PDB file of C-alpha atoms in Angstrom:
ATOM      1  CA  UNK A 266       0.013   0.389  -0.054  1.00  0.00           C
ATOM      2  CA  UNK A 267       1.519   3.399  -0.663  1.00  0.00           C
ATOM      3  CA  UNK A 268       2.168   5.587   1.839  1.00  0.00           C
ATOM      4  CA  UNK A 269       3.491   8.504  -0.995  1.00  0.00           C
ATOM      5  CA  UNK A 270       7.128  10.116  -2.186  1.00  0.00           C
ATOM      6  CA  UNK A 271       7.599   6.629  -3.642  1.00  0.00           C
ATOM      7  CA  UNK A 272       7.987   4.735  -0.488  1.00  0.00           C
ATOM      8  CA  UNK A 273       5.280   2.044   1.071  1.00  0.00           C
ATOM      9  CA  UNK A 274       3.564   0.966   4.130  1.00  0.00           C
ATOM     10  CA  UNK A 275       5.163  -2.152   4.638  1.00  0.00           C
ATOM     11  CA  UNK A 276       8.520  -2.380   3.465  1.00  0.00           C
ATOM     12  CA  UNK A 277      10.506  -5.213   4.755  1.00  0.00           C
ATOM     13  CA  UNK A 278      14.371  -4.042   4.394  1.00  0.00           C
ATOM     14  CA  UNK A 279      16.481  -5.772   7.098  1.00  0.00           C
ATOM     15  CA  UNK A 280      18.208  -3.417   9.483  1.00  0.00           C
ATOM     16  CA  UNK A 281      20.889  -2.116   6.579  1.00  0.00           C
ATOM     17  CA  UNK A 282      18.199  -1.794   4.236  1.00  0.00           C
ATOM     18  CA  UNK A 283      19.419  -4.696   1.515  1.00  0.00           C
ATOM     19  CA  UNK A 284      16.687  -7.216   1.307  1.00  0.00           C
ATOM     20  CA  UNK A 285      13.813  -8.330   2.424  1.00  0.00           C
ATOM     21  CA  UNK A 286      13.497  -9.770   5.409  1.00  0.00           C
ATOM     22  CA  UNK A 287       9.601 -11.055   6.757  1.00  0.00           C
ATOM     23  CA  UNK A 288      10.785 -10.309  10.321  1.00  0.00           C
ATOM     24  CA  UNK A 289      11.590  -6.372   9.626  1.00  0.00           C
ATOM     25  CA  UNK A 290       7.977  -6.420   7.315  1.00  0.00           C
ATOM     26  CA  UNK A 291       5.653  -7.970  10.165  1.00  0.00           C
ATOM     27  CA  UNK A 292       7.137  -6.356  12.875  1.00  0.00           C
ATOM     28  CA  UNK A 293       6.436  -3.066  11.018  1.00  0.00           C
ATOM     29  CA  UNK A 294       3.043  -4.379  10.841  1.00  0.00           C
ATOM     30  CA  UNK A 295       2.488  -4.989  14.202  1.00  0.00           C
ATOM     31  CA  UNK A 296       4.054  -1.201  15.024  1.00  0.00           C
ATOM     32  CA  UNK A 297       1.349   0.185  12.597  1.00  0.00           C
ATOM     33  CA  UNK A 298      -1.802  -2.784  12.921  1.00  0.00           C
ATOM     34  CA  UNK A 299      -1.274  -3.856  16.943  1.00  0.00           C
ATOM     35  CA  UNK A 300      -0.403  -7.523  17.385  1.00  0.00           C
ATOM     36  CA  UNK A 301      -2.885 -10.052  15.545  1.00  0.00           C
ATOM     37  CA  UNK A 302      -5.428 -11.720  16.789  1.00  0.00           C
ATOM     38  CA  UNK A 303      -4.737 -15.299  18.266  1.00  0.00           C
ATOM     39  CA  UNK A 304      -6.989 -16.539  15.330  1.00  0.00           C
ATOM     40  CA  UNK A 305      -4.747 -15.451  12.858  1.00  0.00           C
ATOM     41  CA  UNK A 306      -1.664 -17.219  15.213  1.00  0.00           C
ATOM     42  CA  UNK A 307      -3.303 -20.166  14.557  1.00  0.00           C
ATOM     43  CA  UNK A 308      -4.219 -20.360  10.580  1.00  0.00           C
ATOM     44  CA  UNK A 309      -0.701 -20.282   9.596  1.00  0.00           C
ATOM     45  CA  UNK A 310       2.690 -22.406   9.975  1.00  0.00           C
ATOM     46  CA  UNK A 311       5.078 -19.443   8.989  1.00  0.00           C
ATOM     47  CA  UNK A 312       3.152 -17.792  12.575  1.00  0.00           C
ATOM     48  CA  UNK A 313       5.051 -20.230  14.952  1.00  0.00           C
ATOM     49  CA  UNK A 314       8.699 -19.101  13.365  1.00  0.00           C
ATOM     50  CA  UNK A 315       7.432 -15.219  14.609  1.00  0.00           C
ATOM     51  CA  UNK A 316       5.541 -15.760  17.483  1.00  0.00           C
ATOM     52  CA  UNK A 317       5.701 -17.779  20.744  1.00  0.00           C
ATOM     53  CA  UNK A 318       2.330 -19.911  21.809  1.00  0.00           C
ATOM     54  CA  UNK A 319       0.749 -17.262  23.641  1.00  0.00           C
ATOM     55  CA  UNK A 320       1.834 -14.849  20.608  1.00  0.00           C
ATOM     56  CA  UNK A 321       4.484 -12.436  21.868  1.00  0.00           C
ATOM     57  CA  UNK A 322       6.797 -11.446  19.642  1.00  0.00           C
ATOM     58  CA  UNK A 323       9.795 -13.233  19.026  1.00  0.00           C
ATOM     59  CA  UNK A 324      12.088 -11.589  17.587  1.00  0.00           C
ATOM     60  CA  UNK A 325      11.850  -8.547  19.620  1.00  0.00           C
ATOM     61  CA  UNK A 326      15.973  -8.260  20.508  1.00  0.00           C
ATOM     62  CA  UNK A 327      17.412  -8.956  16.925  1.00  0.00           C
ATOM     63  CA  UNK A 328      13.711  -7.583  15.411  1.00  0.00           C
ATOM     64  CA  UNK A 329      12.357  -4.298  17.768  1.00  0.00           C
ATOM     65  CA  UNK A 330       8.952  -3.225  16.893  1.00  0.00           C
ATOM     66  CA  UNK A 331       9.548   0.044  15.576  1.00  0.00           C
ATOM     67  CA  UNK A 332       7.767   3.189  17.051  1.00  0.00           C
ATOM     68  CA  UNK A 333       5.458   4.571  14.329  1.00  0.00           C
ATOM     69  CA  UNK A 334       2.215   4.898  14.293  1.00  0.00           C
ATOM     70  CA  UNK A 335      -0.322   5.357  11.448  1.00  0.00           C
ATOM     71  CA  UNK A 336      -0.991   8.836  12.568  1.00  0.00           C
ATOM     72  CA  UNK A 337       2.922   9.420  12.425  1.00  0.00           C
ATOM     73  CA  UNK A 338       2.987   8.394   9.075  1.00  0.00           C
ATOM     74  CA  UNK A 339      -0.155  10.746   8.378  1.00  0.00           C
ATOM     75  CA  UNK A 340       1.432  13.393   9.466  1.00  0.00           C
ATOM     76  CA  UNK A 341       4.490  13.830   7.792  1.00  0.00           C
ATOM     77  CA  UNK A 342       3.265  11.940   4.328  1.00  0.00           C
ATOM     78  CA  UNK A 343      -0.785  13.134   3.501  1.00  0.00           C
ATOM     79  CA  UNK A 344      -1.233  16.951   2.333  1.00  0.00           C
ATOM     80  CA  UNK A 345      -4.280  18.602   2.746  1.00  0.00           C
ATOM     81  CA  UNK A 346      -7.326  19.150   5.861  1.00  0.00           C
ATOM     82  CA  UNK A 347      -9.032  15.559   5.894  1.00  0.00           C
ATOM     83  CA  UNK A 348      -5.832  13.301   7.565  1.00  0.00           C
ATOM     84  CA  UNK A 349      -8.580  11.833  10.277  1.00  0.00           C
ATOM     85  CA  UNK A 350     -10.883  10.778   7.622  1.00  0.00           C
ATOM     86  CA  UNK A 351      -7.425   9.594   5.816  1.00  0.00           C
ATOM     87  CA  UNK A 352      -7.180   7.102   9.202  1.00  0.00           C
ATOM     88  CA  UNK A 353     -10.612   5.560   9.190  1.00  0.00           C
ATOM     89  CA  UNK A 354     -10.241   4.887   5.792  1.00  0.00           C
ATOM     90  CA  UNK A 355      -6.784   3.421   5.835  1.00  0.00           C
ATOM     91  CA  UNK A 356      -7.545   1.526   9.199  1.00  0.00           C
ATOM     92  CA  UNK A 357     -10.859   0.219   7.476  1.00  0.00           C
ATOM     93  CA  UNK A 358      -7.887  -2.069   5.138  1.00  0.00           C
ATOM     94  CA  UNK A 359      -5.825  -2.999   7.569  1.00  0.00           C
ATOM     95  CA  UNK A 360      -6.653  -6.046   9.184  1.00  0.00           C
ATOM     96  CA  UNK A 361      -4.998  -9.072  10.523  1.00  0.00           C
ATOM     97  CA  UNK A 362      -7.963 -11.552   9.625  1.00  0.00           C
ATOM     98  CA  UNK A 363      -9.658 -10.759   5.874  1.00  0.00           C
ATOM     99  CA  UNK A 364     -12.694 -11.340   6.683  1.00  0.00           C
ATOM    100  CA  UNK A 365     -13.199  -8.563   9.068  1.00  0.00           C
ATOM    101  CA  UNK A 366     -11.599  -6.274   6.106  1.00  0.00           C
ATOM    102  CA  UNK A 367     -14.355  -4.508   3.967  1.00  0.00           C
ATOM    103  CA  UNK A 368     -14.488  -5.512  -0.044  1.00  0.00           C
ATOM    104  CA  UNK A 369     -14.177  -2.729  -2.553  1.00  0.00           C
ATOM    105  CA  UNK A 370     -17.293  -2.038  -2.927  1.00  0.00           C
ATOM    106  CA  UNK A 371     -17.342  -0.740   1.142  1.00  0.00           C
ATOM    107  CA  UNK A 372     -14.809   0.533   0.097  1.00  0.00           C
ATOM    108  CA  UNK A 373     -15.727   2.893  -2.840  1.00  0.00           C
ATOM    109  CA  UNK A 374     -18.059   4.045  -1.105  1.00  0.00           C
ATOM    110  CA  UNK A 375     -16.715   5.186   1.859  1.00  0.00           C
ATOM    111  CA  UNK A 376     -17.510   8.618   3.765  1.00  0.00           C
ATOM    112  CA  UNK A 377     -14.480  10.089   3.513  1.00  0.00           C
ATOM    113  CA  UNK A 378     -14.206   8.975  -0.631  1.00  0.00           C
ATOM    114  CA  UNK A 379     -17.441  10.474  -1.502  1.00  0.00           C
ATOM    115  CA  UNK A 380     -17.004  13.455   0.829  1.00  0.00           C
ATOM    116  CA  UNK A 381     -14.139  13.970  -1.805  1.00  0.00           C
ATOM    117  CA  UNK A 382     -16.384  13.630  -4.811  1.00  0.00           C
ATOM    118  CA  UNK A 383     -18.969  15.713  -3.196  1.00  0.00           C
ATOM    119  CA  UNK A 384     -16.444  19.239  -3.470  1.00  0.00           C
ATOM    120  CA  UNK A 385     -15.553  18.736  -6.662  1.00  0.00           C
TER     121      UNK A 385
END
């Protein structure tokens, strides 16, 4: 998902920026979305490589959860007045469980997008 200026929201580069690392990618997701619910962790064998059985992040020492929030990213990257509306829209899409995400039709008629159309 683009966040502006050619960057992506969930870059998964390692600490020195040389290659993609799932641990860094997932740590950023945790920072922006909060830890995943237990149902998410139960769905994939890959989760056991990243989380303990109790849901604790395994890699806090080599890969700490970054100190970032969507609000901080929006303040740096989003131009315009309606940052709050954008954040509500974006948070609707950022869900660990796919069944909790709105479908394209629901997003198409999101109040934030509709407000933008009404202004033109």
